[in-house]
Amino acid sequence: EPEVTQTPSHQVTQMGQEVILRCVPISNHLYFYWYRQILGQKVEFLVSFYNNEISEKSEIFDDQFSVERPDGSNFTLKIRSTKLEDSAMYFCASSDLRTGGTEAFFGQGTRLTVV
Amino acid sequence: AQSVTQLDSHVSVSEGTPVLLRCNYSSSYSPSLFWYVQHPNKGLQLLLKYTSAATLVKGINGFEAEFKKSETSFHLTKPSAHMSDAAEYFCVVSTGFQKLVFGTGTRLLVSP
């Protein structure tokens, strides 16, 4: 069964460093997303990406964040100059217009710890 | 704007008894609604979805949910709980292709 894969599963970084979280969406999906879940809080939308550009972003997704689809398979989230409050589980998701589009398939998540 | 409210932060049941997790939604048009489950240290798994077809939706692992427009509800039920059902459950509404809006989650505890 096709699935969204994320790497690494856990990343520890020092405050101020840059991190790149990687995702391989399901092949042939057209919409890609990043969500995050701070420990003990609800899952929050960060950004959606379609046709090689951001289609919507939340107020959380400021200039510190960027997304990229560098090739035909990967979808990355870059966090520049990480802060302690960036510590969270980050989920990548993808969806397919042809199946109704609104169902998102999520990866297992990357737990980011900023120290 | 679309939103969902999960009415219980925790629900405790005994194994073999029914499960009811409550969710109310707010939407300016006919919504797409989902239930996702998150087991400890795991990702988010889709349980079931409602996209304006049948109002009673059957999902995986014996779960089902009923869309009630008059009550703006989308409660999740299961006739008989299993120990493996213990997890966090999220009611989710879609704003279209752009994003999903999650509820605050309900932690289901199942005792032997």
Coordinates of N, CA and C in Angstrom, one line a residue:
Chain A
E1 N 0.9 -1.2 0.0 CA 0.0 0.0 0.0 C 0.9 1.2 0.0
P2 N 0.6 2.2 -0.9 CA 1.4 3.4 -0.9 C 1.4 4.2 0.4
E3 N 2.5 4.8 0.7 CA 2.5 5.6 2.0 C 3.4 6.8 1.8
V4 N 3.2 7.7 2.7 CA 4.0 8.9 2.8 C 5.2 8.6 3.8
T5 N 6.4 8.8 3.4 CA 7.5 8.5 4.2 C 8.3 9.8 4.6
Q6 N 8.7 9.9 5.9 CA 9.4 11.0 6.4 C 10.7 10.6 7.0
T7 N 11.7 11.4 6.8 CA 13.0 11.2 7.4 C 13.6 12.6 7.9
P8 N 14.3 12.6 9.0 CA 14.5 11.4 9.9 C 13.3 11.3 10.8
S9 N 13.2 10.2 11.6 CA 12.1 10.1 12.5 C 12.3 11.0 13.7
H10 N 13.5 11.3 14.1 CA 13.8 12.1 15.2 C 15.1 12.9 14.9
Q11 N 15.0 14.2 15.1 CA 16.2 15.1 14.9 C 16.3 16.0 16.1
V12 N 17.5 16.1 16.6 CA 17.9 17.0 17.7 C 18.8 18.1 17.1
T13 N 18.5 19.3 17.4 CA 19.3 20.4 16.8 C 19.5 21.5 17.9
Q14 N 20.6 22.2 17.7 CA 20.8 23.3 18.6 C 20.1 24.6 18.2
M15 N 19.6 25.3 19.1 CA 18.9 26.6 18.8 C 19.8 27.4 17.9
G16 N 19.2 28.0 16.9 CA 19.9 28.8 15.9 C 20.3 28.1 14.7
Q17 N 20.3 26.8 14.7 CA 20.7 26.0 13.6 C 19.6 25.8 12.6
E18 N 19.9 25.5 11.4 CA 18.9 25.2 10.3 C 18.7 23.7 10.2
V19 N 17.4 23.4 10.0 CA 17.1 21.9 9.8 C 16.3 21.8 8.6
I20 N 16.4 20.6 8.0 CA 15.6 20.3 6.8 C 14.9 19.0 7.1
L21 N 13.6 19.0 7.0 CA 12.8 17.8 7.2 C 12.3 17.3 5.9
R22 N 12.5 16.0 5.7 CA 12.3 15.5 4.3 C 11.0 14.6 4.3
C23 N 10.4 14.6 3.1 CA 9.2 13.8 3.0 C 9.1 13.3 1.5
V24 N 8.7 12.0 1.4 CA 8.4 11.5 0.0 C 6.9 11.3 0.0
P25 N 6.1 12.1 -0.7 CA 4.7 11.9 -0.8 C 4.3 10.7 -1.6
I26 N 3.1 10.3 -1.6 CA 2.6 9.2 -2.4 C 2.7 9.6 -3.9
S27 N 3.2 8.7 -4.6 CA 3.4 9.0 -6.1 C 2.1 9.3 -6.7
N28 N 2.1 10.3 -7.6 CA 0.9 10.8 -8.3 C 0.0 11.7 -7.5
H29 N 0.3 11.9 -6.2 CA -0.4 12.9 -5.5 C 0.0 14.3 -5.9
L30 N -0.9 15.2 -5.8 CA -0.7 16.6 -6.4 C -0.6 17.7 -5.3
Y31 N -1.2 17.4 -4.1 CA -1.2 18.4 -3.1 C -0.3 17.9 -1.9
F32 N 0.5 18.8 -1.4 CA 1.4 18.4 -0.3 C 1.3 19.4 0.8
Y33 N 1.5 18.9 2.0 CA 1.2 19.7 3.2 C 2.2 19.4 4.3
W34 N 2.4 20.4 5.1 CA 3.1 20.2 6.4 C 2.2 20.7 7.5
Y35 N 2.2 19.8 8.6 CA 1.5 20.1 9.8 C 2.4 19.9 11.0
R36 N 2.1 20.5 12.1 CA 3.0 20.3 13.3 C 2.1 20.1 14.5
Q37 N 2.6 19.3 15.4 CA 1.9 19.1 16.7 C 2.9 19.3 17.8
I38 N 2.8 20.4 18.5 CA 3.5 20.6 19.7 C 3.0 19.7 20.8
L39 N 3.9 19.2 21.6 CA 3.6 18.2 22.6 C 2.4 18.6 23.4
G40 N 1.4 17.8 23.5 CA 0.2 18.1 24.3 C -0.8 19.0 23.6
Q41 N -0.5 19.4 22.4 CA -1.4 20.4 21.7 C -2.0 19.7 20.5
K42 N -2.9 20.5 19.8 CA -3.5 19.9 18.6 C -2.7 20.0 17.4
V43 N -3.0 19.3 16.4 CA -2.3 19.3 15.1 C -2.7 20.6 14.4
E44 N -1.6 21.3 14.0 CA -1.8 22.6 13.3 C -1.3 22.6 11.9
F45 N -2.1 23.2 11.0 CA -1.7 23.4 9.6 C -0.6 24.4 9.5
L46 N 0.4 24.1 8.7 CA 1.5 25.0 8.4 C 1.4 25.6 7.0
V47 N 1.3 24.6 6.0 CA 1.4 25.1 4.6 C 0.9 24.0 3.7
S48 N 0.3 24.5 2.6 CA 0.0 23.5 1.5 C 0.7 24.0 0.2
F49 N 0.9 23.0 -0.6 CA 1.8 23.2 -1.8 C 1.2 22.5 -3.0
Y50 N 1.0 23.2 -4.1 CA 0.4 22.6 -5.3 C 1.0 23.3 -6.5
N51 N 1.3 22.5 -7.5 CA 1.8 23.0 -8.7 C 3.1 23.9 -8.5
N52 N 3.9 23.3 -7.7 CA 5.2 24.0 -7.4 C 5.2 25.3 -6.7
E53 N 4.1 25.6 -6.0 CA 4.1 26.8 -5.3 C 3.2 26.7 -4.0
I54 N 3.4 27.5 -3.1 CA 2.6 27.5 -1.9 C 1.2 28.0 -2.3
S55 N 0.2 27.2 -1.9 CA -1.2 27.6 -2.1 C -1.9 28.2 -0.9
E56 N -1.5 27.8 0.3 CA -2.0 28.5 1.5 C -1.0 28.3 2.6
K57 N -0.9 29.2 3.5 CA 0.0 29.1 4.6 C -0.7 29.7 5.8
S58 N -0.3 29.2 7.0 CA -0.9 29.7 8.2 C 0.0 30.8 8.8
E59 N -0.5 31.5 9.8 CA 0.3 32.6 10.4 C 1.6 32.1 11.1
I60 N 1.6 30.8 11.4 CA 2.8 30.2 12.0 C 3.9 30.1 10.9
F61 N 3.6 30.0 9.7 CA 4.6 29.8 8.6 C 5.1 31.1 8.2
D62 N 6.1 31.6 9.0 CA 6.6 32.9 8.7 C 7.9 32.8 7.9
D63 N 8.7 33.8 7.9 CA 9.9 33.8 7.0 C 11.0 32.8 7.5
Q64 N 10.8 32.3 8.7 CA 11.7 31.3 9.2 C 11.6 30.0 8.4
F65 N 10.4 29.8 7.8 CA 10.1 28.5 7.2 C 10.1 28.6 5.7
S66 N 10.4 27.5 5.0 CA 10.3 27.5 3.6 C 10.1 26.0 3.2
V67 N 9.4 25.8 2.0 CA 9.2 24.5 1.5 C 9.7 24.4 0.1
E68 N 10.0 23.2 -0.3 CA 10.6 23.0 -1.6 C 10.3 21.6 -2.1
R69 N 10.1 21.5 -3.4 CA 10.0 20.2 -4.0 C 11.2 20.2 -5.0
P70 N 12.3 19.7 -4.5 CA 13.6 19.9 -5.3 C 13.6 18.9 -6.5
D71 N 12.9 17.9 -6.5 CA 12.8 16.9 -7.6 C 11.4 16.3 -7.7
G72 N 11.2 15.3 -8.4 CA 9.9 14.8 -8.6 C 9.3 14.0 -7.5
S73 N 10.2 13.7 -6.4 CA 9.7 12.8 -5.4 C 9.7 13.4 -4.0
N74 N 10.7 14.3 -3.7 CA 10.8 14.8 -2.4 C 10.1 16.1 -2.2
F75 N 9.7 16.3 -0.9 CA 9.1 17.6 -0.5 C 9.7 17.9 0.9
T76 N 10.3 19.1 1.0 CA 11.1 19.4 2.2 C 10.5 20.6 2.9
L77 N 10.7 20.6 4.2 CA 10.4 21.8 5.0 C 11.8 22.2 5.7
K78 N 12.1 23.5 5.4 CA 13.3 24.0 6.0 C 13.0 25.0 7.1
I79 N 13.6 24.9 8.2 CA 13.4 25.8 9.3 C 14.8 26.5 9.6
R80 N 14.8 27.8 9.3 CA 16.1 28.5 9.5 C 16.1 29.0 10.9
S81 N 17.3 29.0 11.5 CA 17.5 29.6 12.8 C 16.5 29.1 13.8
T82 N 16.5 27.8 14.1 CA 15.5 27.2 15.0 C 15.4 27.8 16.3
K83 N 14.2 27.8 16.9 CA 14.0 28.3 18.2 C 13.5 27.1 19.1
L84 N 13.5 27.3 20.4 CA 13.1 26.3 21.3 C 11.6 25.9 21.0
E85 N 10.8 26.9 20.7 CA 9.4 26.7 20.5 C 9.1 26.0 19.2
D86 N 10.1 25.7 18.4 CA 9.9 24.9 17.2 C 9.9 23.4 17.5
S87 N 10.2 23.1 18.7 CA 10.2 21.7 19.1 C 8.8 21.1 18.9
A88 N 8.6 20.1 18.1 CA 7.3 19.6 17.8 C 7.4 18.3 17.0
M89 N 6.3 17.7 16.8 CA 6.3 16.6 15.8 C 5.8 17.2 14.5
Y90 N 6.5 17.0 13.4 CA 6.1 17.6 12.1 C 5.6 16.5 11.2
F91 N 4.4 16.7 10.7 CA 3.8 15.7 9.8 C 3.8 16.2 8.4
C92 N 4.2 15.4 7.5 CA 4.0 15.6 6.0 C 2.7 14.9 5.6
A93 N 2.0 15.4 4.6 CA 0.8 14.7 4.1 C 0.7 15.0 2.6
S94 N 0.0 14.2 1.9 CA -0.3 14.4 0.5 C -1.7 14.0 0.2
S95 N -2.3 14.5 -0.9 CA -3.6 14.1 -1.3 C -3.7 14.2 -2.8
D96 N -4.7 13.5 -3.3 CA -4.9 13.3 -4.7 C -6.2 13.8 -5.2
L97 N -6.2 14.7 -6.1 CA -7.4 15.3 -6.7 C -8.4 14.2 -7.2
R98 N -7.8 13.2 -7.7 CA -8.7 12.2 -8.4 C -9.5 11.4 -7.5
T99 N -9.1 11.3 -6.2 CA -9.9 10.6 -5.2 C -10.8 11.5 -4.3
G100 N -11.1 12.6 -4.8 CA -11.8 13.6 -4.1 C -11.0 14.7 -3.5
G101 N -9.7 14.4 -3.4 CA -8.8 15.5 -3.0 C -8.7 15.9 -1.6
T102 N -9.8 15.7 -0.8 CA -9.8 16.2 0.5 C -9.2 15.2 1.5
E103 N -9.0 14.0 1.1 CA -8.4 13.0 2.0 C -6.9 13.1 2.0
A104 N -6.3 13.3 3.1 CA -4.9 13.5 3.2 C -4.3 12.2 3.9
F105 N -3.2 11.8 3.3 CA -2.4 10.6 3.8 C -1.2 11.2 4.5
F106 N -1.0 10.8 5.8 CA 0.0 11.4 6.6 C 1.2 10.4 6.7
G107 N 2.4 11.0 6.9 CA 3.6 10.2 7.2 C 3.6 10.0 8.7
Q108 N 4.6 9.3 9.1 CA 4.8 8.9 10.5 C 5.3 10.1 11.4
G109 N 5.8 11.1 10.7 CA 6.2 12.3 11.5 C 7.7 12.3 11.8
T110 N 8.2 13.5 11.9 CA 9.6 13.8 12.4 C 9.5 14.5 13.7
R111 N 10.1 13.9 14.7 CA 10.1 14.7 16.0 C 11.3 15.5 16.1
L112 N 11.1 16.8 16.1 CA 12.2 17.8 16.1 C 12.3 18.3 17.6
T113 N 13.5 18.2 18.1 CA 13.8 18.7 19.4 C 14.9 19.7 19.3
V114 N 14.6 21.0 19.7 CA 15.6 22.1 19.7 C 16.1 22.3 21.1
V115 N 17.4 22.2 21.2 CA 18.0 22.3 22.6 C 18.8 23.6 22.7
Chain B
A1 N -15.7 30.4 9.0 CA -14.5 29.5 8.8 C -14.9 28.1 9.4
Q2 N -14.4 27.1 8.8 CA -14.7 25.7 9.3 C -13.9 25.4 10.6
S3 N -14.6 24.7 11.5 CA -14.0 24.3 12.8 C -14.7 23.1 13.3
V4 N -14.0 22.4 14.2 CA -14.6 21.2 14.9 C -14.3 21.3 16.3
T5 N -15.3 20.8 17.1 CA -15.2 20.8 18.6 C -15.3 19.4 19.1
Q6 N -14.3 18.9 19.7 CA -14.4 17.6 20.3 C -14.8 17.8 21.8
L7 N -15.9 17.2 22.1 CA -16.6 17.6 23.4 C -15.9 16.9 24.6
D8 N -15.1 15.9 24.4 CA -14.5 15.2 25.6 C -13.0 15.1 25.3
S9 N -12.2 15.5 26.3 CA -10.7 15.4 26.1 C -10.3 14.0 26.4
H10 N -11.0 13.3 27.3 CA -10.7 11.9 27.7 C -12.0 11.1 27.7
V11 N -12.0 9.9 27.2 CA -13.1 8.9 27.4 C -12.6 7.6 27.9
S12 N -13.1 7.1 28.9 CA -12.7 5.8 29.5 C -13.8 4.8 29.3
V13 N -13.5 3.6 28.8 CA -14.4 2.5 28.6 C -13.8 1.2 29.0
S14 N -14.6 0.2 29.3 CA -14.1 -1.1 29.5 C -14.1 -1.9 28.2
E15 N -13.1 -2.8 28.1 CA -13.1 -3.7 27.0 C -14.4 -4.4 26.8
G16 N -14.9 -4.3 25.5 CA -16.2 -5.0 25.2 C -17.4 -4.1 25.3
T17 N -17.2 -2.9 25.8 CA -18.3 -2.0 25.9 C -18.3 -1.0 24.7
P18 N -19.4 -0.3 24.5 CA -19.5 0.6 23.3 C -18.6 1.9 23.5
V19 N -18.2 2.4 22.4 CA -17.4 3.6 22.4 C -18.2 4.7 21.7
L20 N -18.2 5.9 22.3 CA -18.8 7.1 21.7 C -17.8 8.3 21.9
L21 N -17.3 8.8 20.8 CA -16.5 10.0 20.8 C -17.2 11.1 20.0
R22 N -17.4 12.2 20.7 CA -18.3 13.2 20.2 C -17.6 14.3 19.5
C23 N -18.2 14.8 18.4 CA -17.6 15.9 17.6 C -18.7 16.7 17.0
N24 N -18.6 18.0 17.1 CA -19.5 18.9 16.5 C -18.7 19.8 15.5
Y25 N -19.3 20.1 14.4 CA -18.6 20.9 13.4 C -19.3 22.2 13.1
S26 N -18.5 23.1 12.6 CA -19.1 24.4 12.1 C -18.5 24.6 10.7
S27 N -19.4 24.8 9.8 CA -19.0 25.0 8.4 C -20.1 25.8 7.6
S28 N -19.6 26.7 6.8 CA -20.5 27.5 6.0 C -21.1 26.8 4.8
Y29 N -20.5 25.6 4.5 CA -21.1 24.9 3.4 C -20.9 23.4 3.7
S30 N -21.4 22.5 2.8 CA -21.4 21.1 3.1 C -19.9 20.6 3.3
P31 N -19.6 20.2 4.5 CA -18.2 19.9 4.8 C -17.8 18.5 4.4
S32 N -16.5 18.3 4.3 CA -15.9 17.0 4.3 C -15.3 16.8 5.7
L33 N -15.7 15.7 6.3 CA -15.3 15.4 7.7 C -14.6 14.1 7.8
F34 N -13.6 14.0 8.8 CA -12.8 12.8 8.9 C -12.6 12.5 10.4
W35 N -12.3 11.3 10.7 CA -11.7 10.9 11.9 C -10.4 10.3 11.7
Y36 N -9.4 10.8 12.4 CA -8.0 10.2 12.4 C -7.7 9.7 13.7
V37 N -6.9 8.6 13.7 CA -6.4 8.1 15.0 C -4.9 8.1 15.1
Q38 N -4.4 8.4 16.3 CA -3.0 8.5 16.5 C -2.6 7.6 17.7
H39 N -1.9 6.5 17.4 CA -1.5 5.6 18.5 C -0.2 6.2 19.0
P40 N 0.2 5.9 20.3 CA 1.4 6.4 20.9 C 2.6 6.3 20.0
N41 N 3.3 7.4 19.8 CA 4.5 7.5 19.0 C 4.3 7.1 17.6
K42 N 3.1 7.2 17.1 CA 2.8 6.8 15.7 C 2.3 8.0 15.0
G43 N 2.2 7.8 13.7 CA 1.6 8.9 12.8 C 0.1 8.9 12.9
L44 N -0.5 9.7 12.0 CA -2.0 9.8 11.9 C -2.5 8.9 10.9
Q45 N -3.5 8.1 11.3 CA -4.1 7.2 10.4 C -5.6 7.5 10.2
L46 N -6.0 7.5 8.9 CA -7.4 7.8 8.6 C -8.3 6.6 9.0
L47 N -9.3 6.9 9.9 CA -10.3 5.9 10.3 C -11.4 5.9 9.3
L48 N -12.0 7.1 9.0 CA -13.1 7.1 8.0 C -13.3 8.6 7.6
K49 N -14.1 8.7 6.5 CA -14.4 10.0 6.0 C -15.8 10.2 5.5
Y50 N -16.3 11.4 5.6 CA -17.6 11.7 5.1 C -17.4 12.8 4.0
T51 N -17.9 12.5 2.8 CA -17.8 13.5 1.7 C -19.1 13.7 1.0
S52 N -20.2 13.8 1.7 CA -21.6 14.1 1.2 C -22.2 12.9 0.5
A53 N -21.8 11.7 0.7 CA -22.5 10.6 0.2 C -23.4 10.0 1.3
A54 N -23.3 8.8 1.7 CA -24.1 8.2 2.7 C -23.8 8.9 4.1
T55 N -24.8 9.2 4.9 CA -24.6 9.9 6.1 C -24.0 9.0 7.2
L56 N -24.2 7.7 7.1 CA -23.5 6.7 8.0 C -22.3 6.2 7.3
V57 N -21.2 6.4 7.9 CA -19.9 6.1 7.2 C -19.2 5.0 8.0
K58 N -18.8 4.0 7.4 CA -18.1 2.9 8.0 C -16.6 3.0 7.8
G59 N -15.8 2.8 8.8 CA -14.4 2.9 8.7 C -13.7 1.6 9.0
I60 N -12.4 1.7 9.3 CA -11.6 0.6 9.6 C -11.8 0.2 11.1
N61 N -11.4 -1.1 11.4 CA -11.4 -1.6 12.8 C -12.8 -1.5 13.5
G62 N -13.9 -1.5 12.7 CA -15.2 -1.6 13.3 C -15.8 -0.2 13.7
F63 N -15.1 0.8 13.4 CA -15.6 2.2 13.7 C -16.6 2.7 12.7
E64 N -17.5 3.5 13.1 CA -18.4 4.2 12.2 C -18.8 5.5 12.7
A65 N -19.3 6.4 11.9 CA -19.7 7.7 12.3 C -20.9 8.1 11.5
E66 N -21.7 8.9 12.1 CA -23.0 9.4 11.4 C -22.9 10.9 11.3
F67 N -23.1 11.4 10.1 CA -23.2 12.8 9.8 C -24.6 13.2 10.1
K68 N -24.8 14.2 11.0 CA -26.2 14.7 11.3 C -26.2 16.2 11.1
K69 N -26.7 16.6 9.9 CA -26.7 18.0 9.6 C -27.5 18.9 10.6
S70 N -28.6 18.3 11.0 CA -29.5 19.1 11.9 C -28.8 19.4 13.2
E71 N -27.9 18.5 13.6 CA -27.2 18.6 14.9 C -25.8 19.1 14.7
T72 N -25.4 19.3 13.5 CA -24.0 19.6 13.2 C -23.0 18.7 13.9
S73 N -23.3 17.4 13.9 CA -22.5 16.5 14.6 C -21.9 15.4 13.7
F74 N -20.8 14.8 14.1 CA -20.2 13.7 13.4 C -19.5 12.8 14.5
H75 N -20.3 12.2 15.3 CA -19.8 11.4 16.4 C -19.3 10.0 15.9
L76 N -18.2 9.6 16.5 CA -17.6 8.3 16.2 C -18.0 7.2 17.2
T77 N -18.4 6.1 16.7 CA -18.9 5.0 17.5 C -18.2 3.7 17.2
K78 N -18.2 2.8 18.1 CA -17.8 1.4 17.9 C -18.6 0.5 18.9
P79 N -19.2 -0.6 18.4 CA -20.0 -1.3 19.3 C -19.3 -2.0 20.5
S80 N -18.1 -2.4 20.3 CA -17.3 -3.1 21.3 C -15.9 -2.7 21.3
A81 N -15.4 -2.1 22.4 CA -14.0 -1.6 22.5 C -13.0 -2.7 22.6
H82 N -11.9 -2.6 22.0 CA -10.8 -3.5 22.2 C -9.6 -2.8 22.8
M83 N -8.8 -3.5 23.5 CA -7.6 -2.8 24.1 C -6.8 -2.1 23.1
S84 N -6.7 -2.6 21.9 CA -5.9 -1.9 20.9 C -6.5 -0.6 20.4
D85 N -7.7 -0.3 20.8 CA -8.3 1.0 20.4 C -7.8 2.1 21.2
A86 N -7.1 1.9 22.3 CA -6.6 3.0 23.1 C -5.7 3.8 22.3
A87 N -6.0 5.1 22.1 CA -5.3 6.0 21.3 C -5.9 7.4 21.4
E88 N -5.3 8.3 20.6 CA -5.9 9.7 20.5 C -6.7 9.8 19.2
Y89 N -7.9 10.3 19.3 CA -8.7 10.4 18.1 C -9.0 11.9 17.8
F90 N -8.9 12.2 16.5 CA -9.0 13.6 16.1 C -10.2 13.6 15.1
C91 N -11.1 14.5 15.3 CA -12.1 14.9 14.4 C -11.6 16.0 13.5
V92 N -11.8 16.0 12.2 CA -11.1 16.9 11.3 C -12.1 17.3 10.2
V93 N -12.1 18.6 9.9 CA -12.9 19.1 8.8 C -12.0 19.7 7.7
S94 N -12.4 19.5 6.5 CA -11.6 20.0 5.4 C -12.1 21.3 4.9
T95 N -11.2 22.2 4.6 CA -11.6 23.5 4.0 C -11.5 23.4 2.5
G96 N -11.4 22.2 1.9 CA -11.3 22.1 0.5 C -9.9 21.4 0.2
F97 N -9.2 21.8 -0.8 CA -8.0 21.1 -1.1 C -6.8 21.8 -0.3
Q98 N -7.1 22.8 0.4 CA -6.1 23.6 1.0 C -5.6 23.0 2.3
K99 N -6.5 22.7 3.2 CA -6.0 22.3 4.5 C -7.1 21.6 5.3
L100 N -6.6 20.9 6.3 CA -7.4 20.2 7.3 C -7.4 21.0 8.6
V101 N -8.5 21.1 9.3 CA -8.6 21.7 10.6 C -8.9 20.7 11.6
F102 N -8.0 20.5 12.6 CA -8.1 19.4 13.5 C -8.8 19.9 14.8
G103 N -9.6 19.0 15.4 CA -10.0 19.2 16.8 C -8.9 19.0 17.8
T104 N -9.2 19.2 19.0 CA -8.2 19.2 20.0 C -7.9 17.7 20.4
G105 N -8.7 16.8 20.0 CA -8.4 15.4 20.2 C -9.1 14.8 21.4
T106 N -9.4 13.5 21.4 CA -10.0 12.8 22.5 C -9.2 11.6 22.8
R107 N -8.7 11.5 24.0 CA -7.9 10.3 24.3 C -8.8 9.2 24.8
L108 N -8.8 8.1 24.1 CA -9.6 6.9 24.5 C -8.8 6.0 25.4
L109 N -9.3 5.7 26.6 CA -8.6 4.8 27.5 C -9.5 3.5 27.6
V110 N -8.9 2.4 27.4 CA -9.7 1.1 27.4 C -9.1 0.3 28.6
S111 N -9.9 -0.1 29.5 CA -9.5 -0.9 30.6 C -10.0 -2.3 30.5
P112 N -9.2 -3.3 31.0 CA -9.6 -4.7 30.9 C -10.9 -5.0 31.6

